[in-house]
PDB file of C-alpha atoms and ligand atoms in Angstrom:
ATOM      1  CA  MET A   1     107.425 106.023  76.515  1.00 95.00           C
ATOM      2  CA  GLY A   2     106.063 105.974  80.074  1.00 97.00           C
ATOM      3  CA  VAL A   3     107.400 108.110  82.874  1.00 97.00           C
ATOM      4  CA  PRO A   4     109.982 107.682  84.323  1.00 97.00           C
ATOM      5  CA  THR A   5     111.358 107.500  80.760  1.00 97.00           C
ATOM      6  CA  LEU A   6     114.209 104.897  80.533  1.00 97.00           C
ATOM      7  CA  GLY A   7     117.662 106.485  80.771  1.00 97.00           C
ATOM      8  CA  CYS A   8     116.301 109.915  81.804  1.00 97.00           C
ATOM      9  CA  GLY A   9     117.199 111.774  85.017  1.00 96.00           C
ATOM     10  CA  CYS A  10     115.085 114.884  84.610  1.00 97.00           C
ATOM     11  CA  ALA A  11     113.038 116.364  87.457  1.00 97.00           C
ATOM     12  CA  VAL A  12     109.734 114.733  86.409  1.00 96.00           C
ATOM     13  CA  CYS A  13     111.384 111.318  85.876  1.00 97.00           C
ATOM     14  CA  CYS A  14     112.850 111.633  89.377  1.00 98.00           C
ATOM     15  CA  SER A  15     109.742 113.114  90.941  1.00 97.00           C
ATOM     16  CA  SER A  16     108.338 111.575  94.157  1.00 97.00           C
ATOM     17  CA  ASP A  17     104.775 112.601  93.266  1.00 97.00           C
ATOM     18  CA  PRO A  18     102.994 109.392  92.362  1.00 97.00           C
ATOM     19  CA  ARG A  19     101.020 111.297  89.663  1.00 97.00           C
ATOM     20  CA  ASP A  20     104.320 111.781  87.822  1.00 97.00           C
ATOM     21  CA  ARG A  21     104.681 107.934  87.432  1.00 97.00           C
ATOM     22  CA  ARG A  22     102.834 107.241  84.185  1.00 98.00           C
ATOM     23  CA  LEU A  23     102.144 103.840  82.506  1.00 98.00           C
ATOM     24  CA  ARG A  24     101.101 103.726  78.891  1.00 98.00           C
ATOM     25  CA  PRO A  25      97.559 105.088  78.180  1.00 97.00           C
ATOM     26  CA  SER A  26      94.523 102.858  78.422  1.00 97.00           C
ATOM     27  CA  VAL A  27      90.913 103.047  79.625  1.00 98.00           C
ATOM     28  CA  LEU A  28      88.771 100.634  81.663  1.00 98.00           C
ATOM     29  CA  LEU A  29      84.982 101.023  81.579  1.00 98.00           C
ATOM     30  CA  ARG A  30      82.645  99.238  83.902  1.00 96.00           C
ATOM     31  CA  TRP A  31      78.867  99.437  83.865  1.00 94.00           C
ATOM     32  CA  HIS A  32      75.788  97.570  84.789  1.00 91.00           C
ATOM     33  CA  GLU A  33      73.687  96.294  81.954  1.00 87.00           C
ATOM     34  CA  ARG A  34      69.956  96.993  82.523  1.00 79.00           C
ATOM     35  CA  GLY A  35      67.395  94.283  81.901  1.00 74.00           C
ATOM     36  CA  VAL A  36      69.884  91.510  82.757  1.00 67.00           C
ATOM     37  CA  ALA A  37      69.255  89.644  85.973  1.00 68.00           C
ATOM     38  CA  GLY A  38      71.285  91.253  88.766  1.00 67.00           C
ATOM     39  CA  GLY A  39      72.365  94.051  86.417  1.00 73.00           C
ATOM     40  CA  ARG A  40      75.394  92.230  85.248  1.00 86.00           C
ATOM     41  CA  GLU A  41      78.632  94.148  85.286  1.00 91.00           C
ATOM     42  CA  ARG A  42      80.154  94.743  81.884  1.00 95.00           C
ATOM     43  CA  VAL A  43      83.759  95.565  81.280  1.00 97.00           C
ATOM     44  CA  VAL A  44      85.395  97.123  78.193  1.00 98.00           C
ATOM     45  CA  VAL A  45      88.961  98.088  77.756  1.00 98.00           C
ATOM     46  CA  ILE A  46      90.324 100.566  75.270  1.00 98.00           C
ATOM     47  CA  ASP A  47      93.862  99.642  74.148  1.00 98.00           C
ATOM     48  CA  THR A  48      96.025  97.048  75.708  1.00 98.00           C
ATOM     49  CA  GLY A  49      99.538  98.571  75.784  1.00 98.00           C
ATOM     50  CA  PRO A  50     102.705  97.030  77.136  1.00 98.00           C
ATOM     51  CA  ASP A  51     101.573  97.909  80.761  1.00 98.00           C
ATOM     52  CA  PHE A  52      98.154  96.229  80.381  1.00 98.00           C
ATOM     53  CA  ARG A  53      98.924  93.458  82.819  1.00 98.00           C
ATOM     54  CA  GLU A  54     100.144  95.802  85.528  1.00 98.00           C
ATOM     55  CA  GLN A  55      97.112  98.028  84.986  1.00 98.00           C
ATOM     56  CA  ALA A  56      94.738  95.073  85.156  1.00 98.00           C
ATOM     57  CA  LEU A  57      96.273  93.950  88.391  1.00 98.00           C
ATOM     58  CA  ARG A  58      96.084  97.395  89.958  1.00 97.00           C
ATOM     59  CA  ASN A  59      92.473  97.761  89.037  1.00 96.00           C
ATOM     60  CA  GLY A  60      91.239  94.317  90.002  1.00 96.00           C
ATOM     61  CA  LEU A  61      90.341  93.344  86.414  1.00 97.00           C
ATOM     62  CA  THR A  62      88.995  89.795  86.365  1.00 96.00           C
ATOM     63  CA  ARG A  63      87.035  89.667  83.162  1.00 96.00           C
ATOM     64  CA  VAL A  64      86.645  91.571  79.881  1.00 97.00           C
ATOM     65  CA  ASP A  65      83.654  91.719  77.533  1.00 97.00           C
ATOM     66  CA  ALA A  66      85.303  93.530  74.648  1.00 98.00           C
ATOM     67  CA  VAL A  67      88.397  95.618  73.699  1.00 98.00           C
ATOM     68  CA  PHE A  68      88.543  98.646  71.433  1.00 98.00           C
ATOM     69  CA  TYR A  69      91.722  99.603  69.789  1.00 98.00           C
ATOM     70  CA  THR A  70      92.556 103.217  68.800  1.00 98.00           C
ATOM     71  CA  HIS A  71      95.435 102.290  66.513  1.00 98.00           C
ATOM     72  CA  SER A  72      98.276  99.869  66.032  1.00 98.00           C
ATOM     73  CA  HIS A  73     101.210 101.558  67.697  1.00 98.00           C
ATOM     74  CA  ALA A  74     103.251  99.525  70.161  1.00 98.00           C
ATOM     75  CA  ASP A  75     102.218 101.566  73.181  1.00 98.00           C
ATOM     76  CA  HIS A  76      98.590 100.705  72.507  1.00 98.00           C
ATOM     77  CA  ILE A  77      98.700  97.066  71.372  1.00 98.00           C
ATOM     78  CA  LEU A  78     101.639  95.163  72.930  1.00 98.00           C
ATOM     79  CA  GLY A  79      99.684  93.887  75.898  1.00 98.00           C
ATOM     80  CA  LEU A  80      97.276  91.891  73.742  1.00 98.00           C
ATOM     81  CA  ASP A  81      98.779  88.574  74.765  1.00 97.00           C
ATOM     82  CA  ASP A  82      98.053  89.391  78.395  1.00 98.00           C
ATOM     83  CA  LEU A  83      94.349  89.005  77.540  1.00 98.00           C
ATOM     84  CA  ARG A  84      95.020  85.260  77.358  1.00 98.00           C
ATOM     85  CA  PRO A  85      93.966  84.145  80.941  1.00 97.00           C
ATOM     86  CA  LEU A  86      90.833  86.342  80.768  1.00 97.00           C
ATOM     87  CA  SER A  87      90.077  85.124  77.348  1.00 98.00           C
ATOM     88  CA  PHE A  88      90.149  81.481  78.439  1.00 96.00           C
ATOM     89  CA  THR A  89      87.450  82.301  81.038  1.00 94.00           C
ATOM     90  CA  ALA A  90      85.389  84.282  78.527  1.00 95.00           C
ATOM     91  CA  PHE A  91      85.721  81.398  76.009  1.00 94.00           C
ATOM     92  CA  ARG A  92      84.378  78.883  78.562  1.00 94.00           C
ATOM     93  CA  GLU A  93      81.475  81.165  79.364  1.00 91.00           C
ATOM     94  CA  GLY A  94      80.389  81.788  75.841  1.00 92.00           C
ATOM     95  CA  GLY A  95      83.035  82.696  73.228  1.00 96.00           C
ATOM     96  CA  PRO A  96      86.066  84.650  72.289  1.00 97.00           C
ATOM     97  CA  ILE A  97      86.612  88.261  73.368  1.00 98.00           C
ATOM     98  CA  PRO A  98      85.795  90.562  70.457  1.00 98.00           C
ATOM     99  CA  LEU A  99      88.469  93.089  69.615  1.00 98.00           C
ATOM    100  CA  TYR A 100      87.036  95.999  67.594  1.00 98.00           C
ATOM    101  CA  VAL A 101      89.729  97.297  65.192  1.00 98.00           C
ATOM    102  CA  SER A 102      90.059  99.391  61.957  1.00 98.00           C
ATOM    103  CA  ALA A 103      91.282  97.629  58.793  1.00 98.00           C
ATOM    104  CA  GLU A 104      94.674  99.095  59.396  1.00 97.00           C
ATOM    105  CA  THR A 105      94.935  97.858  62.970  1.00 98.00           C
ATOM    106  CA  ARG A 106      93.721  94.433  61.907  1.00 98.00           C
ATOM    107  CA  GLU A 107      96.469  94.196  59.397  1.00 98.00           C
ATOM    108  CA  VAL A 108      99.199  94.967  61.977  1.00 98.00           C
ATOM    109  CA  LEU A 109      97.724  92.781  64.696  1.00 98.00           C
ATOM    110  CA  GLU A 110      97.499  89.853  62.250  1.00 98.00           C
ATOM    111  CA  LYS A 111     101.211  90.299  61.474  1.00 98.00           C
ATOM    112  CA  ILE A 112     102.480  90.615  65.026  1.00 98.00           C
ATOM    113  CA  TYR A 113     100.078  88.028  66.474  1.00 97.00           C
ATOM    114  CA  TRP A 114     100.145  85.648  63.564  1.00 96.00           C
ATOM    115  CA  TYR A 115     100.172  82.730  66.107  1.00 96.00           C
ATOM    116  CA  THR A 116      96.878  83.986  67.400  1.00 97.00           C
ATOM    117  CA  PHE A 117      94.934  85.170  64.279  1.00 96.00           C
ATOM    118  CA  SER A 118      96.250  82.988  61.450  1.00 95.00           C
ATOM    119  CA  PRO A 119      93.739  80.313  60.395  1.00 91.00           C
ATOM    120  CA  ASP A 120      96.746  77.956  60.491  1.00 91.00           C
ATOM    121  CA  ALA A 121      97.650  78.880  64.062  1.00 88.00           C
ATOM    122  CA  THR A 122      98.075  75.780  66.184  1.00 89.00           C
ATOM    123  CA  TYR A 123      99.527  77.348  69.268  1.00 90.00           C
ATOM    124  CA  PRO A 124      97.322  75.820  71.942  1.00 91.00           C
ATOM    125  CA  ASN A 125      97.521  78.676  74.514  1.00 94.00           C
ATOM    126  CA  ARG A 126      96.693  81.370  72.021  1.00 95.00           C
ATOM    127  CA  ALA A 127      94.319  84.147  73.202  1.00 96.00           C
ATOM    128  CA  ARG A 128      90.666  83.358  72.585  1.00 97.00           C
ATOM    129  CA  VAL A 129      89.991  86.618  70.884  1.00 97.00           C
ATOM    130  CA  GLN A 130      88.373  87.669  67.559  1.00 97.00           C
ATOM    131  CA  LEU A 131      89.038  90.614  65.426  1.00 98.00           C
ATOM    132  CA  GLU A 132      85.784  92.460  64.580  1.00 98.00           C
ATOM    133  CA  PRO A 133      85.450  95.402  62.079  1.00 98.00           C
ATOM    134  CA  LEU A 134      84.970  98.722  63.857  1.00 97.00           C
ATOM    135  CA  GLY A 135      81.802 100.421  62.595  1.00 95.00           C
ATOM    136  CA  ALA A 136      80.603 104.067  63.117  1.00 97.00           C
ATOM    137  CA  ASN A 137      78.520 102.735  66.086  1.00 96.00           C
ATOM    138  CA  THR A 138      79.265  99.633  67.948  1.00 97.00           C
ATOM    139  CA  PRO A 139      76.761  98.310  70.578  1.00 96.00           C
ATOM    140  CA  VAL A 140      78.189  96.425  73.488  1.00 95.00           C
ATOM    141  CA  HIS A 141      75.784  95.059  76.071  1.00 93.00           C
ATOM    142  CA  GLY A 142      73.564  98.112  76.376  1.00 91.00           C
ATOM    143  CA  ALA A 143      76.202 100.682  75.730  1.00 95.00           C
ATOM    144  CA  GLU A 144      77.132 102.217  72.453  1.00 96.00           C
ATOM    145  CA  PHE A 145      80.691 103.072  71.198  1.00 97.00           C
ATOM    146  CA  VAL A 146      80.794 105.868  68.576  1.00 98.00           C
ATOM    147  CA  GLN A 147      83.894 105.853  66.541  1.00 98.00           C
ATOM    148  CA  VAL A 148      85.421 109.456  66.395  1.00 98.00           C
ATOM    149  CA  PRO A 149      88.079 109.704  63.572  1.00 98.00           C
ATOM    150  CA  VAL A 150      91.099 111.775  64.469  1.00 98.00           C
ATOM    151  CA  MET A 151      94.437 112.313  62.847  1.00 98.00           C
ATOM    152  CA  HIS A 152      97.730 110.996  64.364  1.00 98.00           C
ATOM    153  CA  GLY A 153     100.238 112.645  62.014  1.00 96.00           C
ATOM    154  CA  GLU A 154      99.432 111.282  58.553  1.00 97.00           C
ATOM    155  CA  MET A 155      97.386 108.340  59.958  1.00 97.00           C
ATOM    156  CA  GLU A 156      93.716 108.368  60.699  1.00 98.00           C
ATOM    157  CA  ILE A 157      92.983 106.658  63.966  1.00 98.00           C
ATOM    158  CA  SER A 158      89.972 106.063  66.179  1.00 98.00           C
ATOM    159  CA  GLY A 159      88.772 107.933  69.149  1.00 98.00           C
ATOM    160  CA  PHE A 160      85.594 106.816  70.930  1.00 98.00           C
ATOM    161  CA  ARG A 161      82.569 108.394  72.462  1.00 98.00           C
ATOM    162  CA  PHE A 162      80.527 106.451  74.946  1.00 97.00           C
ATOM    163  CA  GLY A 163      77.494 108.177  76.531  1.00 95.00           C
ATOM    164  CA  ASN A 164      78.517 111.601  77.910  1.00 96.00           C
ATOM    165  CA  THR A 165      82.315 110.915  77.635  1.00 97.00           C
ATOM    166  CA  ALA A 166      84.867 110.722  74.879  1.00 98.00           C
ATOM    167  CA  TYR A 167      88.411 109.425  74.737  1.00 98.00           C
ATOM    168  CA  LEU A 168      90.808 110.843  72.070  1.00 98.00           C
ATOM    169  CA  THR A 169      94.391 109.776  72.349  1.00 98.00           C
ATOM    170  CA  ASP A 170      97.354 110.285  70.095  1.00 98.00           C
ATOM    171  CA  VAL A 171      95.633 113.237  68.361  1.00 98.00           C
ATOM    172  CA  SER A 172      97.531 115.728  66.200  1.00 97.00           C
ATOM    173  CA  ALA A 173      94.399 117.121  64.387  1.00 97.00           C
ATOM    174  CA  ILE A 174      90.619 116.743  64.705  1.00 98.00           C
ATOM    175  CA  PRO A 175      88.742 116.622  61.446  1.00 98.00           C
ATOM    176  CA  GLU A 176      85.855 119.165  61.121  1.00 97.00           C
ATOM    177  CA  SER A 177      83.296 116.321  60.770  1.00 98.00           C
ATOM    178  CA  SER A 178      84.371 114.851  64.106  1.00 98.00           C
ATOM    179  CA  PHE A 179      83.487 117.915  66.178  1.00 98.00           C
ATOM    180  CA  ALA A 180      79.802 117.081  65.559  1.00 97.00           C
ATOM    181  CA  LEU A 181      80.280 113.713  67.330  1.00 98.00           C
ATOM    182  CA  LEU A 182      81.601 115.584  70.407  1.00 98.00           C
ATOM    183  CA  GLU A 183      78.704 117.746  71.383  1.00 97.00           C
ATOM    184  CA  GLY A 184      77.362 117.861  74.891  1.00 96.00           C
ATOM    185  CA  LEU A 185      80.188 116.018  76.659  1.00 97.00           C
ATOM    186  CA  GLU A 186      80.567 115.895  80.398  1.00 97.00           C
ATOM    187  CA  HIS A 187      84.104 114.495  80.258  1.00 98.00           C
ATOM    188  CA  LEU A 188      86.648 114.653  77.450  1.00 98.00           C
ATOM    189  CA  VAL A 189      89.848 112.781  77.699  1.00 98.00           C
ATOM    190  CA  LEU A 190      92.303 114.191  75.205  1.00 98.00           C
ATOM    191  CA  SER A 191      95.984 113.567  74.539  1.00 97.00           C
ATOM    192  CA  ALA A 192      98.634 116.372  75.043  1.00 97.00           C
ATOM    193  CA  LEU A 193     102.199 115.290  74.823  1.00 94.00           C
ATOM    194  CA  ARG A 194     104.127 118.348  75.968  1.00 95.00           C
ATOM    195  CA  HIS A 195     104.525 122.053  75.094  1.00 94.00           C
ATOM    196  CA  LYS A 196     106.941 121.702  72.310  1.00 95.00           C
ATOM    197  CA  PRO A 197     105.424 120.775  68.835  1.00 94.00           C
ATOM    198  CA  HIS A 198     105.542 117.123  67.749  1.00 94.00           C
ATOM    199  CA  PRO A 199     104.681 115.802  64.326  1.00 94.00           C
ATOM    200  CA  THR A 200     102.135 113.296  65.492  1.00 95.00           C
ATOM    201  CA  HIS A 201     100.894 114.573  68.877  1.00 94.00           C
ATOM    202  CA  ALA A 202      99.168 117.745  70.161  1.00 94.00           C
ATOM    203  CA  THR A 203     100.790 120.120  72.417  1.00 97.00           C
ATOM    204  CA  VAL A 204      99.100 121.302  75.630  1.00 97.00           C
ATOM    205  CA  GLU A 205      98.156 124.564  73.944  1.00 97.00           C
ATOM    206  CA  GLN A 206      96.440 122.739  71.000  1.00 97.00           C
ATOM    207  CA  ALA A 207      94.569 120.533  73.362  1.00 97.00           C
ATOM    208  CA  ILE A 208      93.373 123.599  75.314  1.00 97.00           C
ATOM    209  CA  GLY A 209      92.089 125.101  72.050  1.00 97.00           C
ATOM    210  CA  TRP A 210      90.170 121.980  71.079  1.00 98.00           C
ATOM    211  CA  SER A 211      88.854 121.569  74.697  1.00 97.00           C
ATOM    212  CA  ARG A 212      87.351 125.077  74.575  1.00 97.00           C
ATOM    213  CA  ARG A 213      85.792 124.424  71.072  1.00 97.00           C
ATOM    214  CA  ILE A 214      84.285 121.066  72.200  1.00 98.00           C
ATOM    215  CA  GLY A 215      83.076 122.659  75.493  1.00 97.00           C
ATOM    216  CA  ALA A 216      82.980 119.513  77.704  1.00 97.00           C
ATOM    217  CA  HIS A 217      82.473 120.286  81.383  1.00 97.00           C
ATOM    218  CA  HIS A 218      85.748 118.619  82.250  1.00 98.00           C
ATOM    219  CA  THR A 219      88.800 117.909  80.034  1.00 98.00           C
ATOM    220  CA  TRP A 220      91.491 115.495  81.184  1.00 98.00           C
ATOM    221  CA  LEU A 221      94.815 115.510  79.376  1.00 98.00           C
ATOM    222  CA  THR A 222      96.492 112.159  78.891  1.00 98.00           C
ATOM    223  CA  HIS A 223      99.378 110.495  76.893  1.00 97.00           C
ATOM    224  CA  ILE A 224     101.709 112.946  78.803  1.00 97.00           C
ATOM    225  CA  ALA A 225     105.451 112.948  78.271  1.00 96.00           C
ATOM    226  CA  HIS A 226     108.150 113.606  80.853  1.00 97.00           C
ATOM    227  CA  GLU A 227     108.349 117.238  79.936  1.00 96.00           C
ATOM    228  CA  LEU A 228     105.187 117.955  81.915  1.00 96.00           C
ATOM    229  CA  GLY A 229     105.385 117.800  85.685  1.00 97.00           C
ATOM    230  CA  HIS A 230     101.853 117.048  87.177  1.00 97.00           C
ATOM    231  CA  GLU A 231     101.614 119.746  89.848  1.00 97.00           C
ATOM    232  CA  GLU A 232     103.375 122.458  87.937  1.00 97.00           C
ATOM    233  CA  THR A 233     101.455 121.873  84.689  1.00 97.00           C
ATOM    234  CA  ASN A 234      98.101 121.677  86.488  1.00 97.00           C
ATOM    235  CA  ARG A 235      98.640 125.031  88.161  1.00 97.00           C
ATOM    236  CA  ALA A 236      98.980 126.675  84.743  1.00 96.00           C
ATOM    237  CA  LEU A 237      95.953 125.055  83.089  1.00 98.00           C
ATOM    238  CA  PRO A 238      92.625 126.872  82.689  1.00 97.00           C
ATOM    239  CA  ASP A 239      89.601 125.956  84.796  1.00 97.00           C
ATOM    240  CA  GLY A 240      87.949 122.667  83.734  1.00 97.00           C
ATOM    241  CA  ILE A 241      91.144 121.316  82.221  1.00 98.00           C
ATOM    242  CA  ARG A 242      93.449 119.080  84.270  1.00 98.00           C
ATOM    243  CA  LEU A 243      96.136 116.457  83.681  1.00 98.00           C
ATOM    244  CA  ALA A 244      94.880 112.871  84.090  1.00 98.00           C
ATOM    245  CA  TYR A 245      96.901 110.422  86.140  1.00 98.00           C
ATOM    246  CA  ASP A 246      97.225 106.694  86.490  1.00 97.00           C
ATOM    247  CA  GLY A 247      94.217 105.369  88.380  1.00 96.00           C
ATOM    248  CA  LEU A 248      91.992 108.331  87.777  1.00 97.00           C
ATOM    249  CA  GLY A 249      88.352 107.331  87.909  1.00 97.00           C
ATOM    250  CA  LEU A 250      85.422 109.200  86.496  1.00 96.00           C
ATOM    251  CA  PRO A 251      81.684 108.753  86.832  1.00 95.00           C
ATOM    252  CA  VAL A 252      80.502 108.137  83.295  1.00 94.00           C
ATOM    253  CA  ASN A 253      76.887 107.956  82.084  1.00 93.00           C
ATOM    254  CA  MET A 254      77.173 105.217  79.404  1.00 90.00           C
ATOM    255  CA  GLY A 255      73.722 105.894  77.841  1.00 81.00           C
ATOM    256  CA  ARG A 256      70.136 104.745  77.987  1.00 58.00           C
ATOM    257  CA  ALA A 257      70.474 100.977  78.331  1.00 53.00           C
ATOM    258  CA  ALA A 258      73.492 100.983  80.620  1.00 55.00           C
ATOM    259  CA  GLN A 259      74.165 102.678  83.996  1.00 50.00           C
TER     260      GLN A 259
HETATM  261 ZN1   ZN B 301     100.503 106.371  68.385  1.00 96.18          ZN
HETATM  262 ZN1   ZN B 302     100.512 106.500  71.802  1.00 96.18          ZN
END
């Protein structure tokens, strides 16, 4: 819902700590592709929620090579149209921006953004983007994105591993087979909504349990609701586990062909 949450006057929603102001979850990855003249910078975004435009402005985003979507809920997809200006540039330079999606996400995006994706679409300013099926491994300009299936209530959604880092949001359960994809991580970004149980999101306590099992050097909790104050929650977390916050940057090793 974002923090402050609309209509709420709780201590976290009224907090003056900038880390208690939370836009909807999203990830920006930048790396230099090896073997390309000048080591061209590559840019991938995971999810374009309703705050995507504001996040892009804050982080100086001027181009995007690809977007990955975790699932089709509003807080992860509703900024798709704000890819338009970036997609016009990408299109002039070579082609539409690929959006990597599951079959389920494709179906929802095609419905909501029918004026973009329908073969009959005639809207001249539609985003120059193209839906691409998400495979187990997706190469993007020297980096590789491994799909990590996780459960979000009854729904299977996609987490991603890239190099030594993984991003798992909106998780309520991690299937046994996905733990094998999460070995040897430096950074794990994992969602934890609040302390009280929720049907489709993990609690802080569940996230701590998975974090210990996965054994990443650093775990960053994201997709945090207004029940969790930044400072107070951090103080109670075990070593190596901290709340993420808007604008947090991490050094990520993207893998062999990217740096
Ligand atoms: Zn969701
Ligand atoms: Zn969500």
